CSV table of C-alpha atoms in Angstrom, one decimal:
chain,number,residue,atom,x,y,z
A,1,MET,CA,0.1,-0.1,-0.1
A,2,SER,CA,1.3,3.5,-1.0
A,3,PRO,CA,1.3,6.2,1.8
A,4,ILE,CA,-0.9,9.0,1.3
A,5,GLU,CA,0.2,12.4,2.3
A,6,ILE,CA,-2.7,14.9,3.5
A,7,ALA,CA,-1.9,18.5,4.5
A,8,VAL,CA,-4.1,21.6,5.4
A,9,ALA,CA,-3.8,25.2,4.6
A,10,VAL,CA,-6.2,27.7,6.4
A,11,ILE,CA,-6.9,31.3,5.9
A,12,TRP,CA,-8.4,32.7,9.0
A,13,GLN,CA,-9.5,35.9,10.6
A,14,VAL,CA,-10.5,36.7,14.1
A,15,LYS,CA,-14.1,37.6,14.1
A,16,ASP,CA,-14.8,38.9,17.6
A,17,THR,CA,-11.5,39.8,19.5
A,18,ALA,CA,-13.2,40.3,23.0
A,19,LYS,CA,-14.9,36.8,22.5
A,20,ALA,CA,-11.7,35.2,21.3
A,21,VAL,CA,-9.6,36.7,23.8
A,22,PHE,CA,-11.7,35.3,26.6
A,23,GLU,CA,-12.2,31.8,25.0
A,24,VAL,CA,-8.8,31.4,23.2
A,25,ASP,CA,-5.4,32.4,24.8
A,26,ASN,CA,-3.5,31.6,21.3
A,27,TYR,CA,-5.4,31.9,18.1
A,28,LYS,CA,-2.6,30.1,15.9
A,29,GLU,CA,-2.1,27.4,18.5
A,30,TYR,CA,-5.8,26.9,18.8
A,31,LEU,CA,-6.4,26.7,15.0
A,32,SER,CA,-3.3,24.4,14.7
A,33,LEU,CA,-4.8,22.1,17.2
A,34,GLN,CA,-8.3,22.0,15.5
A,35,CYS,CA,-6.9,21.5,12.1
A,36,ASP,CA,-4.8,18.6,13.4
A,37,ALA,CA,-7.8,17.1,15.1
A,38,ALA,CA,-10.1,17.5,12.2
A,39,LEU,CA,-7.4,15.9,9.6
A,40,ARG,CA,-6.9,12.9,12.3
A,41,ASN,CA,-10.5,12.4,12.5
A,42,ILE,CA,-11.3,12.4,8.9
A,43,VAL,CA,-8.3,10.1,8.1
A,44,ARG,CA,-9.3,7.9,11.1
A,45,ILE,CA,-12.8,7.1,9.5
A,46,SER,CA,-12.0,7.0,5.7
A,47,PRO,CA,-10.6,3.9,4.5
A,48,TYR,CA,-7.4,3.8,2.2
A,49,ASP,CA,-9.4,2.7,-0.7
A,50,VAL,CA,-13.0,2.3,-1.8
A,51,ALA,CA,-14.4,-0.8,0.3
A,52,GLU,CA,-17.9,-2.2,0.4
A,53,ASN,CA,-20.4,-1.5,3.2
A,54,ILE,CA,-18.0,1.0,4.8
A,55,ASP,CA,-19.7,4.2,6.4
A,56,THR,CA,-17.3,7.1,6.2
A,57,THR,CA,-20.1,9.9,6.9
A,58,GLY,CA,-21.2,8.8,10.1
A,59,ASP,CA,-25.0,8.5,8.7
A,60,SER,CA,-24.9,4.4,9.2
A,61,GLU,CA,-25.2,4.1,5.4
A,62,PRO,CA,-22.3,2.5,3.3
A,63,ASP,CA,-20.7,5.0,0.9
A,64,ASP,CA,-17.8,5.4,-1.4
A,65,GLY,CA,-15.6,7.8,0.4
A,66,SER,CA,-11.9,6.7,0.7
A,67,LEU,CA,-8.7,8.7,1.0
A,68,ARG,CA,-7.4,7.2,-2.3
A,69,GLY,CA,-10.3,7.8,-4.6
A,70,SER,CA,-12.4,10.4,-3.1
A,71,SER,CA,-9.9,13.2,-2.8
A,72,THR,CA,-12.7,15.9,-3.4
A,73,LEU,CA,-15.1,14.3,-0.8
A,74,VAL,CA,-12.3,14.1,1.7
A,75,ALA,CA,-11.2,17.7,1.1
A,76,GLU,CA,-14.7,19.0,1.6
A,77,ARG,CA,-15.1,16.9,4.7
A,78,ILE,CA,-11.9,18.3,6.3
A,79,ARG,CA,-13.1,21.7,5.3
A,80,GLN,CA,-16.4,21.4,6.9
A,81,GLU,CA,-15.0,20.0,10.0
A,82,ILE,CA,-12.4,22.8,10.6
A,83,GLN,CA,-15.2,25.4,9.8
A,84,ASP,CA,-17.4,23.9,12.4
A,85,LYS,CA,-14.6,23.8,15.1
A,86,VAL,CA,-13.6,27.5,14.3
A,87,ALA,CA,-16.6,29.1,13.0
A,88,ASP,CA,-15.4,31.9,10.8
A,89,ALA,CA,-12.4,32.0,8.5
A,90,GLY,CA,-11.7,34.1,5.7
A,91,LEU,CA,-9.3,37.3,4.5
A,92,GLN,CA,-10.9,40.2,2.6
A,93,ARG,CA,-10.6,43.7,2.2
A,94,ILE,CA,-13.6,45.7,0.7
A,95,GLN,CA,-12.5,48.8,-1.1
A,96,PRO,CA,-12.3,50.6,-4.8
A,97,VAL,CA,-9.0,49.9,-6.6
A,98,THR,CA,-8.1,53.6,-6.4
A,99,ASP,CA,-8.3,53.4,-2.4
A,100,PHE,CA,-7.0,49.9,-2.0
A,101,PRO,CA,-3.7,49.9,0.1
A,102,LEU,CA,-0.7,48.2,-1.4
A,103,GLU,CA,0.0,46.4,1.8
A,104,ASP,CA,-3.5,44.8,1.9
A,105,TRP,CA,-3.2,43.6,-1.8
A,106,ASN,CA,0.1,42.1,-1.0
A,107,GLN,CA,-1.1,40.5,2.2
A,108,ILE,CA,-4.1,39.0,0.4
A,109,LEU,CA,-2.2,37.8,-2.7
A,110,SER,CA,0.7,36.4,-0.4
A,111,THR,CA,-1.9,34.4,1.7
A,112,ILE,CA,-4.0,33.1,-0.8
A,113,LEU,CA,-2.1,32.6,-3.9
A,114,THR,CA,1.4,32.3,-2.6
A,115,GLY,CA,0.0,30.0,0.1
A,116,THR,CA,-1.4,27.7,-2.6
A,117,PHE,CA,1.6,27.8,-4.6
A,118,LEU,CA,3.8,26.8,-1.6
A,119,MET,CA,1.8,24.2,-0.4
A,120,THR,CA,1.3,22.5,-3.7
A,121,LYS,CA,5.1,23.0,-4.5
A,122,HIS,CA,6.3,21.1,-1.5
A,123,CYS,CA,3.5,18.4,-1.8
A,124,LEU,CA,4.3,17.4,-5.2
A,125,PRO,CA,7.6,15.6,-4.8
A,126,SER,CA,6.1,12.9,-2.5
A,127,MET,CA,3.2,12.6,-4.8
A,128,LYS,CA,5.5,12.0,-7.7
A,129,GLU,CA,7.5,9.5,-5.8
A,130,ALA,CA,4.3,7.6,-5.1
A,131,GLY,CA,3.2,7.9,-8.8
A,132,PHE,CA,-0.2,9.1,-7.7
A,133,GLY,CA,-1.6,12.3,-6.1
A,134,ARG,CA,-4.5,14.7,-5.9
A,135,VAL,CA,-4.3,18.3,-5.7
A,136,ILE,CA,-7.6,20.0,-4.3
A,137,THR,CA,-7.4,23.9,-4.3
A,138,ILE,CA,-10.4,25.7,-2.6
A,139,SER,CA,-10.9,28.7,-4.6
A,140,SER,CA,-14.2,30.7,-4.7
A,141,GLY,CA,-17.0,31.5,-6.8
A,142,HIS,CA,-15.3,35.0,-7.2
A,143,GLY,CA,-12.6,32.7,-9.0
A,144,ARG,CA,-15.1,32.8,-12.1
A,145,ARG,CA,-17.4,35.8,-11.2
A,146,PRO,CA,-15.8,39.2,-10.0
A,147,ASP,CA,-17.4,41.6,-7.7
A,148,LYS,CA,-16.7,45.3,-7.0
A,149,TYR,CA,-14.4,46.4,-4.4
A,150,LYS,CA,-12.9,43.1,-3.9
A,151,SER,CA,-9.9,43.4,-6.4
A,152,ALA,CA,-7.3,41.5,-4.6
A,153,TYR,CA,-9.4,38.8,-3.4
A,154,VAL,CA,-10.9,38.3,-6.9
A,155,ALA,CA,-7.4,38.2,-8.5
A,156,ALA,CA,-6.2,35.9,-6.1
A,157,LYS,CA,-9.0,33.4,-6.5
A,158,HIS,CA,-8.8,33.5,-10.4
A,159,GLY,CA,-5.0,33.1,-9.8
A,160,GLN,CA,-5.6,29.8,-7.9
A,161,ILE,CA,-7.8,28.4,-10.7
A,162,GLY,CA,-4.9,29.3,-13.4
A,163,PHE,CA,-2.2,27.9,-11.2
A,164,THR,CA,-4.2,24.7,-10.5
A,165,ASN,CA,-4.9,24.2,-14.1
A,166,THR,CA,-1.1,24.6,-14.9
A,167,VAL,CA,-0.3,22.2,-12.1
A,168,ALA,CA,-2.9,19.6,-13.7
A,169,MET,CA,-1.1,20.0,-17.1
A,170,GLU,CA,2.3,19.6,-15.7
A,171,GLU,CA,1.7,16.7,-13.4
A,172,ALA,CA,-1.0,14.4,-15.5
A,173,LYS,CA,1.9,12.3,-16.8
A,174,ASN,CA,2.8,11.5,-13.0
A,175,GLY,CA,-0.6,9.9,-12.2
A,176,ILE,CA,-1.4,13.5,-10.4
A,177,THR,CA,-4.6,15.3,-10.9
A,178,ALA,CA,-5.2,19.0,-9.7
A,179,ASN,CA,-8.8,20.5,-9.6
A,180,CYS,CA,-10.3,23.5,-7.9
A,181,ILE,CA,-13.4,23.6,-5.6
A,182,LEU,CA,-15.6,26.9,-6.1
A,183,PRO,CA,-17.6,27.2,-3.0
A,184,ASP,CA,-20.4,29.8,-3.1
A,185,ALA,CA,-20.9,32.5,-0.5
A,186,ALA,CA,-20.7,31.5,3.2
A,187,ASN,CA,-22.1,33.7,6.0
A,188,THR,CA,-18.7,34.8,7.5
A,189,CYS,CA,-17.7,37.9,9.0
A,190,PRO,CA,-15.7,38.8,5.6
A,191,TYR,CA,-18.9,38.2,3.5
A,192,SER,CA,-21.2,40.2,6.1
A,193,ARG,CA,-18.8,43.3,5.7
A,194,ALA,CA,-18.9,42.8,1.7
A,195,ILE,CA,-22.6,42.8,1.3
A,196,SER,CA,-22.9,45.9,3.7
A,197,TYR,CA,-20.5,47.9,1.6
A,198,PRO,CA,-22.3,50.7,-0.6
A,199,ARG,CA,-22.9,49.1,-4.0
């Protein structure tokens, strides 16, 4: 059996600093622990390969979920479990292009786009060695549909799609696929600020 390496990259933001300080001493340590717990739990309940009569969702019904054959499903389960544990996560700045601070632009592109690049770059060698791999990038609906006042976020999310397509073309010969998931809007703190911005 070939080993499978699974890594998690999380973009996060403190929604309520007063509540967070009261409940969590160290944001980064807390998030790291929750990510580790979510990852371990999903790996624990998911078989290596598709097996008959295995329940990986906890609904008492057999399903096709597996680490090797259902990478999109596994990625979504990990994302949902982390989201449930830490509530809101996101990075967003809402301003017109003419007023958009360069430091905010750089932070968003560095976090979203460079983070995607670095995670993928460092996971690919072990996938190549195994002759198998699944790269799943969580982009956004804004990766296809831009919106006003979100220039950096939209650019980064478009960039993730282009980058992932490039990885797919480069690595297909090595048994590695690369795909993007484009979730719709979620009711998070950045989204609430975005819809309240003057249109």
